[in-house]
Short mmCIF file of N, CA and C and ligand atoms in Angstrom, two decimals:
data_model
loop_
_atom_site.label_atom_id
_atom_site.label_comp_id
_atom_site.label_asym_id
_atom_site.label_seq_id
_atom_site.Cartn_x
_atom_site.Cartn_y
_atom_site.Cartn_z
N UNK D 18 0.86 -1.20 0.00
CA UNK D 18 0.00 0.00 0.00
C UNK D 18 0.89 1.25 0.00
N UNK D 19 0.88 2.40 -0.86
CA UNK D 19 1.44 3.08 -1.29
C UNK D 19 1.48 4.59 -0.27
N UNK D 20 2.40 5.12 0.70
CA UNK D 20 1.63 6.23 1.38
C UNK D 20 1.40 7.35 0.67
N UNK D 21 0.63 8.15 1.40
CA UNK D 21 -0.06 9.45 0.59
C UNK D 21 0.93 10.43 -0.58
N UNK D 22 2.63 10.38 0.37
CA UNK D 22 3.07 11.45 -0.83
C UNK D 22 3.76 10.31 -1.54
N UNK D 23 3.31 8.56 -1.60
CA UNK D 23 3.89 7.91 -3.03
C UNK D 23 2.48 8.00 -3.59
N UNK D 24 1.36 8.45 -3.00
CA UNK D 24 -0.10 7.70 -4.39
C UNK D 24 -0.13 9.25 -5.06
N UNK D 25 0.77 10.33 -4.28
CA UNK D 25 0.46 11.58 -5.46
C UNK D 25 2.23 11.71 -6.23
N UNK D 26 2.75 10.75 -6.16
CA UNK D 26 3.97 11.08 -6.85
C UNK D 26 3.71 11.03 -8.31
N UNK D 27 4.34 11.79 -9.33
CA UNK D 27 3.75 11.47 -10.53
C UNK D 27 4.77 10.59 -10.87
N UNK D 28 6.33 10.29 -10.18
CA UNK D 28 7.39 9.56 -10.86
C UNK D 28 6.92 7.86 -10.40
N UNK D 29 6.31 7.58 -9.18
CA UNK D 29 5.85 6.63 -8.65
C UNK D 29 4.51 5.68 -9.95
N UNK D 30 3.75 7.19 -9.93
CA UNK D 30 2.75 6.57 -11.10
C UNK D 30 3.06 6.03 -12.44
N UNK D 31 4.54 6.62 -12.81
CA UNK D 31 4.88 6.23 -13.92
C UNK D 31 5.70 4.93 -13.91
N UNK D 32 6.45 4.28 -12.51
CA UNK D 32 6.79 3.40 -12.05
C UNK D 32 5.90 2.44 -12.21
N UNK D 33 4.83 2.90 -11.63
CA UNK D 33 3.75 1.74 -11.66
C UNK D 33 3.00 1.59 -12.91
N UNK D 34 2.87 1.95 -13.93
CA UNK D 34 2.69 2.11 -15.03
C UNK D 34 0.96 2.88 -15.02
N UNK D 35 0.77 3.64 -13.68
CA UNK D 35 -0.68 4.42 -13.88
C UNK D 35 -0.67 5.66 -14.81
N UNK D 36 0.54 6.31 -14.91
CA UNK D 36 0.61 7.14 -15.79
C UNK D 36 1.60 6.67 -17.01
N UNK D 37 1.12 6.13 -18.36
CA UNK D 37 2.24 5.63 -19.48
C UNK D 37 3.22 6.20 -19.75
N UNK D 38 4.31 6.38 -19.53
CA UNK D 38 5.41 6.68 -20.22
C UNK D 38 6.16 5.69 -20.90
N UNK D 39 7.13 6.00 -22.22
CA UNK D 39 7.74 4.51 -23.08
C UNK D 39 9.24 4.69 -22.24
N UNK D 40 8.93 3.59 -21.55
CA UNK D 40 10.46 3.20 -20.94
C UNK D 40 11.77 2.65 -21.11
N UNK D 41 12.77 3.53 -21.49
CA UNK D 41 13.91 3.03 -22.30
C UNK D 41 14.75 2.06 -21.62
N UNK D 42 14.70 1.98 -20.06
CA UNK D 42 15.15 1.09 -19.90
C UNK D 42 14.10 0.71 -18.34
N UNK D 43 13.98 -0.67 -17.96
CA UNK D 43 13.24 -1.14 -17.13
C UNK D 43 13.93 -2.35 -16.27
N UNK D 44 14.68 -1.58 -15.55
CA UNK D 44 15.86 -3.09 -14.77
C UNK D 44 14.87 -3.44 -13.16
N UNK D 45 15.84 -4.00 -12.13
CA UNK D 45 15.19 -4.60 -11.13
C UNK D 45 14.73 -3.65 -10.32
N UNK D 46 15.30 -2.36 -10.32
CA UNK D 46 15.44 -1.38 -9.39
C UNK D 46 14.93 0.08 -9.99
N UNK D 47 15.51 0.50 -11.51
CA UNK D 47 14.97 1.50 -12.32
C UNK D 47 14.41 1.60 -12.94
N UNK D 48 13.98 3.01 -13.67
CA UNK D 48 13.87 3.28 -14.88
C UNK D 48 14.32 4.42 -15.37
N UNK D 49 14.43 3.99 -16.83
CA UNK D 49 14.60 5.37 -16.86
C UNK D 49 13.49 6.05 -18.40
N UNK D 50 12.86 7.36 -18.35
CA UNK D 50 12.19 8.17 -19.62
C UNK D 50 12.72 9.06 -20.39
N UNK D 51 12.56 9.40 -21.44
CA UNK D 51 12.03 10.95 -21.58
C UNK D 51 11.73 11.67 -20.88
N UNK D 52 12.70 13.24 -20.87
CA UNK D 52 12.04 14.11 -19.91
C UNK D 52 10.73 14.77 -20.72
N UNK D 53 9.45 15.33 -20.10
CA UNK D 53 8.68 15.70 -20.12
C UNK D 53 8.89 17.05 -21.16
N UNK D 54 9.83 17.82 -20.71
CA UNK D 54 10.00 19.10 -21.31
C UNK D 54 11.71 19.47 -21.18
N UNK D 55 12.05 18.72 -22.27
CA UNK D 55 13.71 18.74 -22.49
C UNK D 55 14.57 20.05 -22.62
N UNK D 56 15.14 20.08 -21.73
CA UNK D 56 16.64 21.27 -21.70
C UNK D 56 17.57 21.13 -22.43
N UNK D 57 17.73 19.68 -23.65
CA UNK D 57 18.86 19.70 -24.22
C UNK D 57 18.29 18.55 -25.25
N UNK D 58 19.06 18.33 -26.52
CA UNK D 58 18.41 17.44 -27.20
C UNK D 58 18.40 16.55 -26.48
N UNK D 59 18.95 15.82 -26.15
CA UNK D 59 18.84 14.69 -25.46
C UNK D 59 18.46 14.99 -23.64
N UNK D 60 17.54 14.28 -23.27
CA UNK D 60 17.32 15.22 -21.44
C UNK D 60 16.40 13.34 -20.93
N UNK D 61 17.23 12.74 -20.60
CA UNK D 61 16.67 11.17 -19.79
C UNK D 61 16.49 11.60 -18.72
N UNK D 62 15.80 10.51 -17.80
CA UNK D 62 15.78 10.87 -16.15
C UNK D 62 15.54 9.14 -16.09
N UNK D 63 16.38 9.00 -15.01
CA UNK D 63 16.82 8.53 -14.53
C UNK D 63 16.15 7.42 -13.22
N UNK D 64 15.58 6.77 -12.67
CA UNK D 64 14.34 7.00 -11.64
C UNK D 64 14.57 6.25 -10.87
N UNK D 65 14.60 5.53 -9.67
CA UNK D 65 14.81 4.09 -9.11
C UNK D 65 13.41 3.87 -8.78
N UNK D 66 12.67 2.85 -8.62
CA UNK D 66 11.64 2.26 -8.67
C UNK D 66 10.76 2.43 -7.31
N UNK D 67 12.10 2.43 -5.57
CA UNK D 67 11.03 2.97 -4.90
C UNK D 67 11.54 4.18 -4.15
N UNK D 68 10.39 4.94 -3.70
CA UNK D 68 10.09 6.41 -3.62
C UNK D 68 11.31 6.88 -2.41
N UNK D 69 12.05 7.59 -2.45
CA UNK D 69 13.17 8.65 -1.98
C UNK D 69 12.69 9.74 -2.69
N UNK D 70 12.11 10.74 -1.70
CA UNK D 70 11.95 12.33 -1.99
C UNK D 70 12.99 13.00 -2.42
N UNK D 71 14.37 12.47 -2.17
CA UNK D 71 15.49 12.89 -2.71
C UNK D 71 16.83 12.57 -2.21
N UNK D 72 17.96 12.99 -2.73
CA UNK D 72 19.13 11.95 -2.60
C UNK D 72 19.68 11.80 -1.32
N UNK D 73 19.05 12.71 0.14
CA UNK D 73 19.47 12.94 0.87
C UNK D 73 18.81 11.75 1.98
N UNK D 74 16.91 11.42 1.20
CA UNK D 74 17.04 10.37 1.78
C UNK D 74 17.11 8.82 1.32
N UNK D 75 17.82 8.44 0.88
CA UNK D 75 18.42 7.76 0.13
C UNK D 75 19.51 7.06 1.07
N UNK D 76 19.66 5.63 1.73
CA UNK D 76 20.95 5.82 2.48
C UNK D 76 21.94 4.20 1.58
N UNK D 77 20.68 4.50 0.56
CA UNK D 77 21.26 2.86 0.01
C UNK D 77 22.43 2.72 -1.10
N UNK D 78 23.75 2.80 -0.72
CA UNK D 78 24.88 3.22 -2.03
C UNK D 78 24.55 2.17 -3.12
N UNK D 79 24.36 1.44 -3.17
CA UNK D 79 24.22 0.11 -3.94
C UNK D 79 23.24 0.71 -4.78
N UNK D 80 22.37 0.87 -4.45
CA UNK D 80 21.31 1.64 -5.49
C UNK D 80 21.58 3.14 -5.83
N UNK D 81 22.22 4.14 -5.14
CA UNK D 81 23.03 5.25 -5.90
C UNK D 81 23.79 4.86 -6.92
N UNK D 82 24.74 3.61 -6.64
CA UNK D 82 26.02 3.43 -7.25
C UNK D 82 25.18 2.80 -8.43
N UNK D 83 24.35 1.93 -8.52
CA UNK D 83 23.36 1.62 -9.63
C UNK D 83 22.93 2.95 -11.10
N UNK D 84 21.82 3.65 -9.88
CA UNK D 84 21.64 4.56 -10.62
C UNK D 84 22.58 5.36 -11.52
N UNK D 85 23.45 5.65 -11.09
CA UNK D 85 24.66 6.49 -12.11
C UNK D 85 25.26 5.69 -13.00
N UNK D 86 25.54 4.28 -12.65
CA UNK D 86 25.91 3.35 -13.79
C UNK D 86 25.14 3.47 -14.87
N UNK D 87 23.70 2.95 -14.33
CA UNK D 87 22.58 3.51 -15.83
C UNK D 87 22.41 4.51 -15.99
N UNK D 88 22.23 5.30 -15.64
CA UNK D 88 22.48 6.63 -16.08
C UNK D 88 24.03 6.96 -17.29
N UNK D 89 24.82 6.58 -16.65
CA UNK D 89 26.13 6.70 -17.66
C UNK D 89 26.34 5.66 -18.68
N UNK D 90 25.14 4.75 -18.98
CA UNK D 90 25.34 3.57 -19.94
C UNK D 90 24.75 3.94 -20.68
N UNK D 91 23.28 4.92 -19.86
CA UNK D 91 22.41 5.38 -20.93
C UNK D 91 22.61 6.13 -22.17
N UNK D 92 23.72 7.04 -21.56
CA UNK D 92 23.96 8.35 -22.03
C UNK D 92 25.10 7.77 -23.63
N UNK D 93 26.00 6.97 -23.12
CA UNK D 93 26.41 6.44 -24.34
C UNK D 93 25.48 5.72 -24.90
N UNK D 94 24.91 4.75 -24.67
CA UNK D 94 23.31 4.15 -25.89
C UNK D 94 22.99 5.03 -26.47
N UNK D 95 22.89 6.39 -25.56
CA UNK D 95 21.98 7.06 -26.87
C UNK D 95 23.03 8.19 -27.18
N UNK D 96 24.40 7.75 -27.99
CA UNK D 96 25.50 8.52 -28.82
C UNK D 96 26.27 9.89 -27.80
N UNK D 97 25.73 9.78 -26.59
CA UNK D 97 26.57 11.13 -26.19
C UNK D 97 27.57 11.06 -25.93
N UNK D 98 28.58 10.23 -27.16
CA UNK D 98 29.81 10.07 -27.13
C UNK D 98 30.83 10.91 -26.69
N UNK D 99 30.55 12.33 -26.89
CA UNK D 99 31.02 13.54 -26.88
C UNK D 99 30.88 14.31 -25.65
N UNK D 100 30.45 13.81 -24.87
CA UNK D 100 30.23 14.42 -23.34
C UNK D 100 28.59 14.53 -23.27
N UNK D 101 28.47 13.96 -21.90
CA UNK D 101 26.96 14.37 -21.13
C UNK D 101 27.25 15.11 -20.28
N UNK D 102 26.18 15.39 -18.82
CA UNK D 102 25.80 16.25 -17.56
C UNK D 102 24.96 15.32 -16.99
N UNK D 103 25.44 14.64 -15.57
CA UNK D 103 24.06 14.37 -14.82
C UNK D 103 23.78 15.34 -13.94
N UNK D 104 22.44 15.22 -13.51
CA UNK D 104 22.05 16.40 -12.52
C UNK D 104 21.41 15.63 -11.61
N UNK D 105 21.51 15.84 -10.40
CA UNK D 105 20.51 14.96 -8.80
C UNK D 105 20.28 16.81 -8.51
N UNK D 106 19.05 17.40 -9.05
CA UNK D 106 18.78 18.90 -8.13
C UNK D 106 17.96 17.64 -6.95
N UNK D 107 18.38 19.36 -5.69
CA UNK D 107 17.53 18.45 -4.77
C UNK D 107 17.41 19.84 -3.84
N UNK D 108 16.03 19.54 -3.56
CA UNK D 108 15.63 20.69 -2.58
C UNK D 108 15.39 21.90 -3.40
N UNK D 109 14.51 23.02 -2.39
CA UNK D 109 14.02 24.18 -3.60
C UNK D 109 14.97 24.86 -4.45
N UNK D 110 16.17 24.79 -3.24
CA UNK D 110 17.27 26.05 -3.59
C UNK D 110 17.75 24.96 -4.72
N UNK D 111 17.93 23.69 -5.15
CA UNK D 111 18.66 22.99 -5.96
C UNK D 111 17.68 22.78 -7.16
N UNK D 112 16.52 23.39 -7.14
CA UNK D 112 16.28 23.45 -8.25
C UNK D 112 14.68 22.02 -8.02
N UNK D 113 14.72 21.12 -7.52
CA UNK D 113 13.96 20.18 -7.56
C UNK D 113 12.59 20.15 -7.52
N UNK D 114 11.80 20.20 -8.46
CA UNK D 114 10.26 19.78 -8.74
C UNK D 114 9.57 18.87 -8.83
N UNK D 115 10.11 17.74 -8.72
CA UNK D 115 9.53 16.23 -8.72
C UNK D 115 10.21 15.61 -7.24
N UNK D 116 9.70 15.64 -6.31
CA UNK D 116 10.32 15.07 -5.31
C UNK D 116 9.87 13.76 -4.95
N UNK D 117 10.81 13.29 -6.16
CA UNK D 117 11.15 11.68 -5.92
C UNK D 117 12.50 11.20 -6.50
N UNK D 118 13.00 10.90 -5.96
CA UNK D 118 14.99 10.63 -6.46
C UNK D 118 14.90 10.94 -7.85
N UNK D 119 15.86 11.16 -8.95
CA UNK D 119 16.11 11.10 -9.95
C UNK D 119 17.12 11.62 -10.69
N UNK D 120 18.23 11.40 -11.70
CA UNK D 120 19.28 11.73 -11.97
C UNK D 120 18.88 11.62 -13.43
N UNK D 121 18.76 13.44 -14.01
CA UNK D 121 19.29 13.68 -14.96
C UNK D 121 20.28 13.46 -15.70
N UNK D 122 19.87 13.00 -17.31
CA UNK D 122 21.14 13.13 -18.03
C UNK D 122 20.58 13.95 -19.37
N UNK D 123 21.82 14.95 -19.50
CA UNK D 123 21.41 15.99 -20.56
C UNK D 123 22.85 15.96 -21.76
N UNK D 124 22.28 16.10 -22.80
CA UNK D 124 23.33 16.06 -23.36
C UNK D 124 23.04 16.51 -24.62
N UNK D 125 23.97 16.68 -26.17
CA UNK D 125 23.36 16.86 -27.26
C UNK D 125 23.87 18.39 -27.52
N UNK D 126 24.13 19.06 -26.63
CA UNK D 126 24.81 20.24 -27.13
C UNK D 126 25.91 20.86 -25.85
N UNK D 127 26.79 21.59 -25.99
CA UNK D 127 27.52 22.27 -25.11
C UNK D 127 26.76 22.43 -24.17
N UNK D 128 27.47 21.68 -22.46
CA UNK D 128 26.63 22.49 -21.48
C UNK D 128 27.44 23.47 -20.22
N UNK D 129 27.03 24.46 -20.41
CA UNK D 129 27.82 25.54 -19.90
C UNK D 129 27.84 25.36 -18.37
N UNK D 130 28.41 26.54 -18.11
CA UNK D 130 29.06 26.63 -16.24
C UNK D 130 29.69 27.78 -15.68
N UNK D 131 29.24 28.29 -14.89
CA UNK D 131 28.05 27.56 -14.32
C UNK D 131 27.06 27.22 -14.43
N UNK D 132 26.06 26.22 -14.13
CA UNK D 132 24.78 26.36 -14.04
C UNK D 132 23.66 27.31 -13.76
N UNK D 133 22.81 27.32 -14.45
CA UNK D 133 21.66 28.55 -13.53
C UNK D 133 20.98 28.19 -12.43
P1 LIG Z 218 13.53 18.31 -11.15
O1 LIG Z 218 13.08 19.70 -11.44
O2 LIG Z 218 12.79 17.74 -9.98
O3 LIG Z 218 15.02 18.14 -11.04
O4 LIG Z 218 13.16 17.46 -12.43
C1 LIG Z 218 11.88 16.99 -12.68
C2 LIG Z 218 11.80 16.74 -14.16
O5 LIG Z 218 10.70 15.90 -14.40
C3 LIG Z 218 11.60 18.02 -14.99
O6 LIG Z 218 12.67 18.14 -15.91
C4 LIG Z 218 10.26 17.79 -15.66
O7 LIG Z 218 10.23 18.27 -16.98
C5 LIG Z 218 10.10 16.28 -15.59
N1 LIG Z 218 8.73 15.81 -15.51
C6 LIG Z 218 7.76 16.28 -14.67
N2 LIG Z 218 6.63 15.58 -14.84
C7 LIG Z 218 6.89 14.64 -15.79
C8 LIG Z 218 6.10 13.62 -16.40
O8 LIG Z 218 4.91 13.42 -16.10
N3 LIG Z 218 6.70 12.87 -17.35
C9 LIG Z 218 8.01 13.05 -17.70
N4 LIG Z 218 8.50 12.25 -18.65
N5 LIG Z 218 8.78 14.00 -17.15
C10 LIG Z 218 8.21 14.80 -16.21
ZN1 LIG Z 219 7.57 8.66 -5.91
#
């Protein structure tokens, strides 16, 4: 049974397949999509399957150390031979709007620095 801030997560729903997204990759622990509204040609996210509001609560390395693996396997599958960016924003000041773990990967054109 799912608690209240996993039955309004929208990354949870897409986990569970209540909201469809086409999932590029679907392992024991992740997934990963299409971002919704891409910052770069290429913009994946990254997701682990159960709900961490964010990386802080998170105490499981095995599944960090996971996530960035796919995340960095992803990013070459899909040609960003040439350099990617992952991003973990977390918290308001970090930028984070989906508070449920997730690690950006952006790539597809020069990405500058600092960040905004
Ligand atoms: P954050 O701002 O938390 O670091 O990143 C959340 C990301 O999730 C944003 O880039 C946003 O575009 C994306 N996003 C929000 N809702 C959805 C959704 O329903 N589907 C997909 N594919 N991406 C979403
Ligand atoms: Zn969630």
């Amino acid at each position: 049974m799912p608690n209240a801030q996993e039955a309004s997560c929208v990354f949870c729903k897409i986990v569970s397949g209540e909201i469809q997204s086409k999932k590029l990759l679907d392992s024991e622990n992740c997934i990963a999509i299409s971002d919704l509204n891409p910052q770069a040609p290429t913009h994946l996210l990254v997701i682990p399957k159960d709900h961490y509001s964010d990386i802080t609560q998170c105490q499981k390395s095995n599944l960090l150390g996971e996530l960035f693996s796919q995340a960095s396997a992803l990013a070459l599958k899909h040609s960003l031979n040439k350099g990617f960016r992952l991003v973990v924003n977390t918290g308001n000041e970090g930028g984070q709007t989906v508070h449920h773990l997730h690690i950006h990967v952006l790539g597809g054109r020069f990405m500058g620095w600092p960040p905004g």
